[in-house]
Coordinates of C-alpha atoms in Angstrom, one line a residue:
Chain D
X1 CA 0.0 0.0 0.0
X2 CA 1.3 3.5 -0.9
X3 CA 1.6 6.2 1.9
X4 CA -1.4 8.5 1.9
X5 CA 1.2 11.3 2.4
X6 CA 3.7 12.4 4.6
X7 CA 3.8 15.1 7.6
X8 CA 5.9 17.1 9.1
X9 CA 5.2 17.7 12.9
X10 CA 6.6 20.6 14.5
X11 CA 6.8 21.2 18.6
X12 CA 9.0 21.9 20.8
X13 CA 8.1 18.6 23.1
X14 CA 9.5 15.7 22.5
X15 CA 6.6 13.9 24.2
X16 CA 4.1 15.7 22.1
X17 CA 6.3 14.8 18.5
X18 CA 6.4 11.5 19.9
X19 CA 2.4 11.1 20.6
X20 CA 1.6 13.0 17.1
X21 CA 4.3 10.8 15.0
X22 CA 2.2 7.7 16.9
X23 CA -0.7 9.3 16.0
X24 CA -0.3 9.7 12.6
X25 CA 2.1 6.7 11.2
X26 CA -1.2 5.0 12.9
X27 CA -3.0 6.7 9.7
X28 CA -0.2 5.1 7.7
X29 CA 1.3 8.9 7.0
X30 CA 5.0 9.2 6.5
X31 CA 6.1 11.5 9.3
X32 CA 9.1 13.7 9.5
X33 CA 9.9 16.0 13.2
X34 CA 11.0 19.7 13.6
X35 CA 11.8 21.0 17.0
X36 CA 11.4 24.5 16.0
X37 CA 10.0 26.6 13.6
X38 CA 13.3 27.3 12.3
X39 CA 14.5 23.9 11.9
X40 CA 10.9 23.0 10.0
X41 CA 11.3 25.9 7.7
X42 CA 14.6 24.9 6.6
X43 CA 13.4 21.1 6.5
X44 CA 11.1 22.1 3.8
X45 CA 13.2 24.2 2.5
X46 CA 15.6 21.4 1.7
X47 CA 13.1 18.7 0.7
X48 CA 10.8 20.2 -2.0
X49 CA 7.7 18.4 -2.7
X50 CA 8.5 16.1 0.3
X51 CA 6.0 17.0 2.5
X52 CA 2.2 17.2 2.5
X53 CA 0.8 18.5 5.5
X54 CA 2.4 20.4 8.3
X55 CA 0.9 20.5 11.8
X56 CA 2.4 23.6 13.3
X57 CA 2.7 24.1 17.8
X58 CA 1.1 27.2 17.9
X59 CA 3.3 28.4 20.2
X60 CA 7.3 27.5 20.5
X61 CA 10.4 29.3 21.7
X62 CA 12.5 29.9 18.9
X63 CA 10.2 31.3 15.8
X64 CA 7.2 30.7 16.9
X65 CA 4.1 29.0 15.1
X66 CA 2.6 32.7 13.5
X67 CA 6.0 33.2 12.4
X68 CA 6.8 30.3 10.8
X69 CA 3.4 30.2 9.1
X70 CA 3.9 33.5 8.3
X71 CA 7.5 32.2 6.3
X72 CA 5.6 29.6 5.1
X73 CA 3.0 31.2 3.2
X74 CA 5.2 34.0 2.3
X75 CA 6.9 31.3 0.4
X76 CA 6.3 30.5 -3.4
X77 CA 7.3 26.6 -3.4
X78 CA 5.5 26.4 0.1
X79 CA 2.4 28.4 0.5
X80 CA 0.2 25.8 -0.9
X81 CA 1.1 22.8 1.7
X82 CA -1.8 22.9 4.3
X83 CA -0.8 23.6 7.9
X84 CA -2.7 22.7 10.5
X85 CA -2.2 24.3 13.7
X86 CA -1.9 22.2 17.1
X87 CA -2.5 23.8 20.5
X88 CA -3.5 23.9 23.9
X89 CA -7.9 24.9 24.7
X90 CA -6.3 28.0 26.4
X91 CA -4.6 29.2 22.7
X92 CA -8.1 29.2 20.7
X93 CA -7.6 33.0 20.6
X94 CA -4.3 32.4 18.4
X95 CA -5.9 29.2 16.2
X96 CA -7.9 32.2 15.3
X97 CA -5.1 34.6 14.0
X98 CA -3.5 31.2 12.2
X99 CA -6.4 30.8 10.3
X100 CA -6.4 35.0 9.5
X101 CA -2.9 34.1 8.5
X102 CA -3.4 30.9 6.2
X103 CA -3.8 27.7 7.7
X104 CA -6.0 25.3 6.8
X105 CA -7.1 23.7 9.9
X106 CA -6.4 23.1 13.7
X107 CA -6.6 20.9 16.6
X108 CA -6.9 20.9 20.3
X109 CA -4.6 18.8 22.8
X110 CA -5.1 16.4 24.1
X111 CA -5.4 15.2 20.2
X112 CA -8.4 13.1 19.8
X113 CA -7.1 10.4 16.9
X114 CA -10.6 10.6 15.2
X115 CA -10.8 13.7 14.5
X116 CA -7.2 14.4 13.7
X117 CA -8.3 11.2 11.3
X118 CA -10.7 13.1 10.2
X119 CA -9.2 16.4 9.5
X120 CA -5.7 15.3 8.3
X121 CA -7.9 13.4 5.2
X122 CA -9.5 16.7 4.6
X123 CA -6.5 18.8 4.2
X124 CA -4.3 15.5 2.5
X125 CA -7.6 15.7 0.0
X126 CA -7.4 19.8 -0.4
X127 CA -3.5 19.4 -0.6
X128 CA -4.0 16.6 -3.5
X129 CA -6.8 18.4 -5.6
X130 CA -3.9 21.5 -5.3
X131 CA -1.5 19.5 -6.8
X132 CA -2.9 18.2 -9.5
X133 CA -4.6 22.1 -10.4
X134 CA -0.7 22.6 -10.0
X135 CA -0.3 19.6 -12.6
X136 CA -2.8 20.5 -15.1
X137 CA -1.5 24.2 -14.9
X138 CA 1.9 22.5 -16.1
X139 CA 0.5 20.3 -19.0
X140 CA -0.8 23.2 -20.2
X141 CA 1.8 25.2 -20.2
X142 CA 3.8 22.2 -21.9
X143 CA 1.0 22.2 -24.7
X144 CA 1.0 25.4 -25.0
X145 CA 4.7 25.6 -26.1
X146 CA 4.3 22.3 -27.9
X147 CA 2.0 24.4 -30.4
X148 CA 4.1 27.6 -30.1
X149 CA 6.6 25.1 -31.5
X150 CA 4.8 23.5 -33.7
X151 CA 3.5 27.0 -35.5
X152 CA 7.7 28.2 -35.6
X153 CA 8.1 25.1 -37.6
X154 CA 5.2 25.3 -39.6
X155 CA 5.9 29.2 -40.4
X156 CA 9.0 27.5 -41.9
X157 CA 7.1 25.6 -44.9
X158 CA 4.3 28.1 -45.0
X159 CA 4.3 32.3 -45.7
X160 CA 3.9 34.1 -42.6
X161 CA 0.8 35.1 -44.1
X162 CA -0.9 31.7 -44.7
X163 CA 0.7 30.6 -41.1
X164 CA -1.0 33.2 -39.2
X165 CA -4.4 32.8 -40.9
X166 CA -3.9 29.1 -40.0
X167 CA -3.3 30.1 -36.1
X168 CA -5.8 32.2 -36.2
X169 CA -8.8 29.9 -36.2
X170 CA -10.8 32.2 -38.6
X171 CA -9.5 30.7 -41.4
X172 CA -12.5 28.6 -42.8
X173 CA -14.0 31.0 -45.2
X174 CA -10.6 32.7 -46.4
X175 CA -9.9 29.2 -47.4
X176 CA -13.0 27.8 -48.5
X177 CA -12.6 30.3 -51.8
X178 CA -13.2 34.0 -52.0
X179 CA -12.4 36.1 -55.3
X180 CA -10.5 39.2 -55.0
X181 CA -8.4 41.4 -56.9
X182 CA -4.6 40.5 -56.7
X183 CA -0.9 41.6 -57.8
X184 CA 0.6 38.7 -58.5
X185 CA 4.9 38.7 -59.3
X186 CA 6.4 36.2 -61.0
X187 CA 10.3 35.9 -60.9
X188 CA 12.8 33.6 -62.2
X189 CA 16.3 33.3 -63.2
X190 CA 17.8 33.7 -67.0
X191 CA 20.4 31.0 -67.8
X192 CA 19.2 28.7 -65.0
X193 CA 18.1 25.7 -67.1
X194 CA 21.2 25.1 -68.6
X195 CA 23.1 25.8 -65.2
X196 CA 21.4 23.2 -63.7
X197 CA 22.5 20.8 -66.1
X198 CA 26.1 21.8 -65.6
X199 CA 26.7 22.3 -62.3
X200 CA 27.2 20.1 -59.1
X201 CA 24.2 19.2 -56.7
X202 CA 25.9 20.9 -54.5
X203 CA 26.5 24.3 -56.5
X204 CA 23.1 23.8 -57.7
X205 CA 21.4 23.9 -53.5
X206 CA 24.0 26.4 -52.4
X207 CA 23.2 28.9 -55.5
X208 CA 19.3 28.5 -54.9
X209 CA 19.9 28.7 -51.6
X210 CA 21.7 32.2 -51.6
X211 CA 18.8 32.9 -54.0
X212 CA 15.7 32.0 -51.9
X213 CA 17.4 33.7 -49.0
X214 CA 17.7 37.1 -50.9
X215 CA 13.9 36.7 -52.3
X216 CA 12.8 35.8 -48.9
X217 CA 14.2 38.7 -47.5
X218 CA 12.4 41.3 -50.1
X219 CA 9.0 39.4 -50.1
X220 CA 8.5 39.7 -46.0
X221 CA 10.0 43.0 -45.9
X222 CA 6.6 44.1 -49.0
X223 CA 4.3 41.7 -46.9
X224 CA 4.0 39.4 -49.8
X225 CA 2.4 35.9 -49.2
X226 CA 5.0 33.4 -51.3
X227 CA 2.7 31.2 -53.2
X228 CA 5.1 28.5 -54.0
X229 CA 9.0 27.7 -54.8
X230 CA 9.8 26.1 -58.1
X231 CA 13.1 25.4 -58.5
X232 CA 14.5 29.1 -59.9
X233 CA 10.8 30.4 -60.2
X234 CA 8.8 31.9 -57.2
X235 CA 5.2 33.2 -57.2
X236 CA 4.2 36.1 -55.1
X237 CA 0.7 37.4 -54.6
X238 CA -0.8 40.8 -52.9
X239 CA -3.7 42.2 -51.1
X240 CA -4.6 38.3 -49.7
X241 CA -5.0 36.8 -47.2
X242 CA -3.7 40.1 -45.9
X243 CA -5.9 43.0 -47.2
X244 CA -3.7 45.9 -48.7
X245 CA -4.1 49.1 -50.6
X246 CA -0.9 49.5 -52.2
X247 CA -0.7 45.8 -53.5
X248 CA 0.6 47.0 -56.6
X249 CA 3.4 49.2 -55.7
X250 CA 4.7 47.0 -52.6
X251 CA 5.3 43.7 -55.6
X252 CA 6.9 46.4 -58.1
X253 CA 9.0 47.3 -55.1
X254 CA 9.9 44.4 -54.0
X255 CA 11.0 43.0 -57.2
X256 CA 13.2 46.3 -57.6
X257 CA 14.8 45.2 -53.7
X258 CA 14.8 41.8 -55.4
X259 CA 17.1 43.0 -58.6
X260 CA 18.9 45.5 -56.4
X261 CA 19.9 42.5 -54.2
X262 CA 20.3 40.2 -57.0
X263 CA 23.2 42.3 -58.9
X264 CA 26.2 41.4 -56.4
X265 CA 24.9 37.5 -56.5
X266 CA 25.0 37.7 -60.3
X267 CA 28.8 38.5 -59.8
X268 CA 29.5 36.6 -57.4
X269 CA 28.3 33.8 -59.9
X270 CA 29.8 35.1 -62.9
X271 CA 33.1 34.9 -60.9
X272 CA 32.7 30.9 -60.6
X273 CA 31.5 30.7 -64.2
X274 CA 27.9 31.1 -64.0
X275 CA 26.0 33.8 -66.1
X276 CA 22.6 34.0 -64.6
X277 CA 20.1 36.6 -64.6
X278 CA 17.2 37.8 -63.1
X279 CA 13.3 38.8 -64.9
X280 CA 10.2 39.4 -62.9
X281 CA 6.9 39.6 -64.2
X282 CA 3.8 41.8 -62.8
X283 CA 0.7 42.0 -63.5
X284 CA -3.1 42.8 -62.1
X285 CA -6.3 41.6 -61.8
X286 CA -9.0 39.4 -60.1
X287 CA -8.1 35.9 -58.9
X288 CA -9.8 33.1 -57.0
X289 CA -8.1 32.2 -53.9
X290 CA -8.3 29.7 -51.4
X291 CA -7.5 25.7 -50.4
X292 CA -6.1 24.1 -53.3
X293 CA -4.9 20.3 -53.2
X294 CA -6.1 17.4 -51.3
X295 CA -6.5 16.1 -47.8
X296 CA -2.5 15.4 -47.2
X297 CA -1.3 18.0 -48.7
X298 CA -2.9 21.5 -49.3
X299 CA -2.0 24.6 -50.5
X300 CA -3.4 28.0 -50.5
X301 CA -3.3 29.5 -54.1
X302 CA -4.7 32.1 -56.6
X303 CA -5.7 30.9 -60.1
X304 CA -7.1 32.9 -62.8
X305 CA -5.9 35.0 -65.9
X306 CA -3.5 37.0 -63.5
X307 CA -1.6 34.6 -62.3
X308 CA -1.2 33.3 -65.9
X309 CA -0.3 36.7 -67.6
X310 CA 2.0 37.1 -64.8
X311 CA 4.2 34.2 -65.2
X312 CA 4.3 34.6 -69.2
X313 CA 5.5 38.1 -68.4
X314 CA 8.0 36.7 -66.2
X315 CA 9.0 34.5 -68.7
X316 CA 9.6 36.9 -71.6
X317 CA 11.3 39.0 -69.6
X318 CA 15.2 39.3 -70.4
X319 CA 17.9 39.6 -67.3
X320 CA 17.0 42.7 -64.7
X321 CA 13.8 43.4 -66.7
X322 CA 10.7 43.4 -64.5
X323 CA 7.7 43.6 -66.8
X324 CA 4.2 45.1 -65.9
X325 CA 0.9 44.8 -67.2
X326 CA -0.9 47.6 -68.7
X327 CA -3.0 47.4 -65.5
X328 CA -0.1 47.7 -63.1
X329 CA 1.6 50.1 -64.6
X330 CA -1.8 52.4 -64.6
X331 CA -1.8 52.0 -60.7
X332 CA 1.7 53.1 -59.8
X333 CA 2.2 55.5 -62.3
X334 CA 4.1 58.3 -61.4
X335 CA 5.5 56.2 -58.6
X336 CA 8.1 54.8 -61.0
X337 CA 10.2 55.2 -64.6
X338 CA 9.3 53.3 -66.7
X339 CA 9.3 52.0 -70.7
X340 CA 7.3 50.9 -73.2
X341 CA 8.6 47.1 -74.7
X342 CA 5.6 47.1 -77.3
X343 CA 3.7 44.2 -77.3
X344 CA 4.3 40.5 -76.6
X345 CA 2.6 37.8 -78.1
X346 CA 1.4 35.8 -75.0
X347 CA 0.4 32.2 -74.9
X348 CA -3.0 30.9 -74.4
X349 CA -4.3 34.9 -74.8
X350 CA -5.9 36.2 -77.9
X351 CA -4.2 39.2 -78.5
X352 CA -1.2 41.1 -78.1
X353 CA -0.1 42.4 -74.7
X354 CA 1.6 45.6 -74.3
X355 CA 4.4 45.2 -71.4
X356 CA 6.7 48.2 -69.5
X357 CA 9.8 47.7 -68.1
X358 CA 10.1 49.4 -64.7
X359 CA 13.4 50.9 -64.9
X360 CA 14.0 52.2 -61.3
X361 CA 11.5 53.8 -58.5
X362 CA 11.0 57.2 -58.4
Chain G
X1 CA -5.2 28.3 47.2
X2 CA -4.8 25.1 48.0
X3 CA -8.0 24.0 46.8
X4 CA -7.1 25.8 43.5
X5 CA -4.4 23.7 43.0
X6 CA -4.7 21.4 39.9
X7 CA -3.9 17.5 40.3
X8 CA -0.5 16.1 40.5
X9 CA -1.7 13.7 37.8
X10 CA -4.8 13.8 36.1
X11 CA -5.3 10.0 35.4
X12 CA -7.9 10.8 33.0
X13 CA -5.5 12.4 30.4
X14 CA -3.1 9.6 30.9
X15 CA -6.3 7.2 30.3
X16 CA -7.2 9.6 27.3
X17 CA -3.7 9.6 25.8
X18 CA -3.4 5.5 26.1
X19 CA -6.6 5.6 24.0
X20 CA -5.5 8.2 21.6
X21 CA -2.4 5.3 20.5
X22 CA -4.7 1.9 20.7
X23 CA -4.2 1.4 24.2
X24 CA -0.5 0.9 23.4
X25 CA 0.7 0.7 27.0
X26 CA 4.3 -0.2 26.1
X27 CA 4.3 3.3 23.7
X28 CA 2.7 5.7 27.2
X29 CA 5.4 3.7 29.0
X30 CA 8.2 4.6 27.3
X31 CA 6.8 8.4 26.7
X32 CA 7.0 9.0 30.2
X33 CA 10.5 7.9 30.4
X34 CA 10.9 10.1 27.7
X35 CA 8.6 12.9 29.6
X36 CA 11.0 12.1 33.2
X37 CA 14.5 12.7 31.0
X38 CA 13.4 16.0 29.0
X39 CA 11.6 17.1 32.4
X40 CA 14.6 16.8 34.4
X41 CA 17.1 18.6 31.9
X42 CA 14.0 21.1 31.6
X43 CA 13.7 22.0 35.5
X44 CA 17.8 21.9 35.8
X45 CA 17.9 24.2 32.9
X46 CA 15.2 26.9 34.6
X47 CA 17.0 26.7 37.4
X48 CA 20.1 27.6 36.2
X49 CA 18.2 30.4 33.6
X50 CA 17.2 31.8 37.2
X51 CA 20.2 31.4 39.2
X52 CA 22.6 33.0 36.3
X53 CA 19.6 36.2 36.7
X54 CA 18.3 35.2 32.9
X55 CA 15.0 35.4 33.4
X56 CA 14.0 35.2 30.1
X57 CA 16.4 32.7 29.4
X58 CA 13.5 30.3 31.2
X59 CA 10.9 30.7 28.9
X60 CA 12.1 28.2 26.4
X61 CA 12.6 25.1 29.0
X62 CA 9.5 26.5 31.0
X63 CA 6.9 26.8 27.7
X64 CA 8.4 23.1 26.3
X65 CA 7.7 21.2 30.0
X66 CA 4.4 23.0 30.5
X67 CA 3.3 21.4 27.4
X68 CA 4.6 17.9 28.2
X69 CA 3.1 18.1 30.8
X70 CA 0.4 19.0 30.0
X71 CA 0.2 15.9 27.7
X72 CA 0.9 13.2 30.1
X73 CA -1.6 14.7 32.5
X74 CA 1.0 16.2 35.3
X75 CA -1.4 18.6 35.9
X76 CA 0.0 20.5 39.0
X77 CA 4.0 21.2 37.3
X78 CA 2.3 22.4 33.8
X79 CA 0.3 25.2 35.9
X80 CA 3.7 26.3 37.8
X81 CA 5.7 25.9 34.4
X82 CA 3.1 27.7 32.7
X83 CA 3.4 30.4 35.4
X84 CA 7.3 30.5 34.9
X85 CA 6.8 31.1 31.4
X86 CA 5.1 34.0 31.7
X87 CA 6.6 35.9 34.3
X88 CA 9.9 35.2 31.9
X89 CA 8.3 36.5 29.1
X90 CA 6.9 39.9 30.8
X91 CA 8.9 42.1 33.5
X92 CA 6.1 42.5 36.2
X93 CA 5.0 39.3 37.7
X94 CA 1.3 38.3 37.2
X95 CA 0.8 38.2 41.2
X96 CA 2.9 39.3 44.0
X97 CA 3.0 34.9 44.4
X98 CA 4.1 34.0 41.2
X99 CA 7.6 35.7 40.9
X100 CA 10.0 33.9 38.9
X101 CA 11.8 32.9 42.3
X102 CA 8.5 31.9 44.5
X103 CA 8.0 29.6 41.1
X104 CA 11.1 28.1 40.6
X105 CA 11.1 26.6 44.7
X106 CA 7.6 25.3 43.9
X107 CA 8.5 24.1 40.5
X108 CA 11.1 21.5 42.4
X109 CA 8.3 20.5 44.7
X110 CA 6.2 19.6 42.1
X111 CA 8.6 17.8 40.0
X112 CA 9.6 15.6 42.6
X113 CA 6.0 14.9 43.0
X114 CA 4.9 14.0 39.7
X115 CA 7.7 11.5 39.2
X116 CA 6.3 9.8 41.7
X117 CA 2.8 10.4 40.9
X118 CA 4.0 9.1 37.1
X119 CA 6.4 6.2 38.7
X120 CA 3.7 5.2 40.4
X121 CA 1.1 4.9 37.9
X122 CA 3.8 3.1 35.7
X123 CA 4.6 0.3 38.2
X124 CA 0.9 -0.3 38.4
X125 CA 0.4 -0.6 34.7
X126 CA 3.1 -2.5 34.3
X127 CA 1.3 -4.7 36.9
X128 CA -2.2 -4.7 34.9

């Protein structure tokens, strides 16, 4: 049989320890002696979590019972043990100022053993319900950080954007579907095809990762959601999950940080024998958005006509040329220089296109 | 006063106690030995507090018999101990009776008696 708990007793009489250890080893309690309020304190001090239930000598030379209580439940790691307070008919004017001060309980000498049976299960029951409040507080916490964890990690594989509409619960409709108007930016790299066919694994991974690095850096400094990697080509949208005003000038200035950044990589490159360059391709318009995939393995994504005239502009674009639409160009106009390319035969659309180069932000 | 004295030994409380452990006569026994070596080394020490003028130098030895004692039922010495205790712990005594010094001759008195009282009430459990 397991131990119901262990006491400490603390009085000043040997005779009285010795009658309450009785006493209470009779209850099957593990019982542990303090001559002094002094020598308790430091006993629990010493032996965290060791101890269940104090019964306290309301008064003893030394530091006497309100003082030790006092300590006691001035104490983080003790203030939750229950005291119960042992002393003479006479003292029933300081049980009273005990209480006031914290403990749970108290009892008379001479100590009947049923009711100190009786009250020692009460505060052992009180003491057990505390610990495991104390124990749920701590699995929570635990879970808590757990998912704290668990949404760093996550934040890894997914944009910022799409992570924190994740954690935020109100996520169902945003990705259930909606429609809305979009900038969507298009980059990839000149050159790369045939570097990839060249080059080592390794110098393949470390060049792409020096890239991604630099793009991540410009699309969460614009507040871009990244829509997905593909090898040398990355898709950027605007203005969703996250709504924003100025969706079309923060992806044309981001894809100028983006070239800016990209110029001392190209030489770095070019140094080691690879001549790679950079296009982006912007355009605007509406776009359905939301879940895309299948239970396993979803992503959030745009289709529609802007996404496609974005990634053909992307693709005609030669090295450092970041192409707009006619449409994108009309809303940040005057907000950068700019020329005219004429007009480019898209795929899969009708007619001509015309396309402008930004050239640099005004 | 001498019909306001309290008992020597209040068998009751030693009845009482013997209850409170199962009727473990072999446990009461040995807590008054306990009780007559503590008590002895408590008076010796009071007497000493007193002789060496350290009046509150009592209290401790005075307040730690009372309450033996008081549990084994030596009725008579917890009253005078308790009386030592508080005339250590204030500077005016209680009554013009209960001076530290007038306590401390009584307290020997009374000692004396309750071993004997306690001795006595041994041998005849012991007898049982």
């Amino acid at each position: 049989m397991t131990s119901p708990g262990s006491a400490l007793v603390v009085d000043d009489s040997r005779v009285n320890r010795l009658v309450l250890v009785r006493q209470l080893s009779e209850l099957g309690l593990e019982v542990l002696e303090a001559e002094n309020g002094v020598a308790a304190l430091e006993l629990l001090r010493t032996s965290p979590g060791a101890i269940d239930l104090v019964l306290l000598d309301v008064l003893m030379p030394e530091l006497d019972g309100y003082e030790t209580l006092a300590s006691l439940k001035a104490d983080e790691a003790l203030r939750h043990i229950p005291v119960i307070m042992v002393s003479g008919v006479e003292e029933l004017d300081s049980v009273v100022r005990c209480i006031e001060l914290g403990a749970t309980d108290y009892l008379t000498k001479p100590i009947n053993p049923r009711i100190l049976e009786a009250r020692i299960g009460a505060s052992l029951a009180a003491k057990r319900l505390r610990d495991l409040e104390l124990l749920h507080i701590e699995t929570q916490r635990e879970l808590t950080e757990t998912i704290e964890r668990q949404k760093v990690a996550l934040s890894r594989y997914l944009s910022p954007q799409i992570s924190a509409l994740i954690a935020s619960g109100d996520d169902e409709q945003l990705l259930a579907g909606h429609r809305r108007q979009i900038t969507v930016a298009f980059c990839d790299l000149r050159g790369f095809t045939s570097f990839a066919e060249q080059a080592d694994p390794e110098e393949l991974l470390g060049v792409l990762g020096e890239y991604h690095r630099m793009m991540g850096e410009s699309i969460t400094e614009h507040g871009g959601t990244l829509e997905h990697f593909a090898g040398d080509g990355v898709m950027i949208f605007f203005n969703d999950p996250v709504p924003q005003e100025d969706h079309v000038e923060r992806a044309v200035r981001m894809a100028i940080a983006m070239r800016d950044r990209f110029q001392p990589l190209a030489r770095s490159w070019a140094k080691r024998g690879y001549e790679l360059g950079f296009g982006v391709g912007i355009a605007v318009g509406y776009a359905t958005l939301g879940r895309i995939g299948f239970e396993g393995r979803y992503d959030y994504g745009a289709i529609g006509n802007v996404v496609i005239l974005a990634s053909r502009l992307s693709s005609q674009a030669a090295s450092d040329q970041i192409l707009l639409s006619q449409r994108a160009l009309a809303m940040v106009e005057g907000l950068v220089q700019s020329e005219s390319v004429g007009e480019l035969q898209i795929k899969g659309l009708s007619r001509p296109v015309p396309a402008i180069n930004v050239l640099a932000a005004r | 006063m001498a019909g306001d004295e309290a008992p020597v030994l209040d068998a009751g409380v030693l009845a009482a106690l013997s209850a409170s452990v199962g009727g473990d006569r072999g446990f009461v026994l040995q807590l008054i030995d306990t009780y007559l070596a503590d008590g002895e080394a408590q008076v010796q020490a009071i007497d000493a507090a007193l002789r060496a003028d350290d009046t509150a130098g009592l209290v401790r030895p005075a307040h730690t018999l009372k309450s033996s004692s008081a549990t084994l039922g030596a009725m008579r010495i917890a009253d005078t101990a308790r009386g030592l205790e508080m005339a250590g712990r204030s500077d005016e005594p209680a009554a013009p009776d209960a001076t530290a010094e007038v306590l401390v001759t009584r307290l020997r008195d009374d000692w004396t008696e309750a071993i004997t009282a306690l001795r006595e009430w041994a041998t005849a459990e012991e007898a049982r």
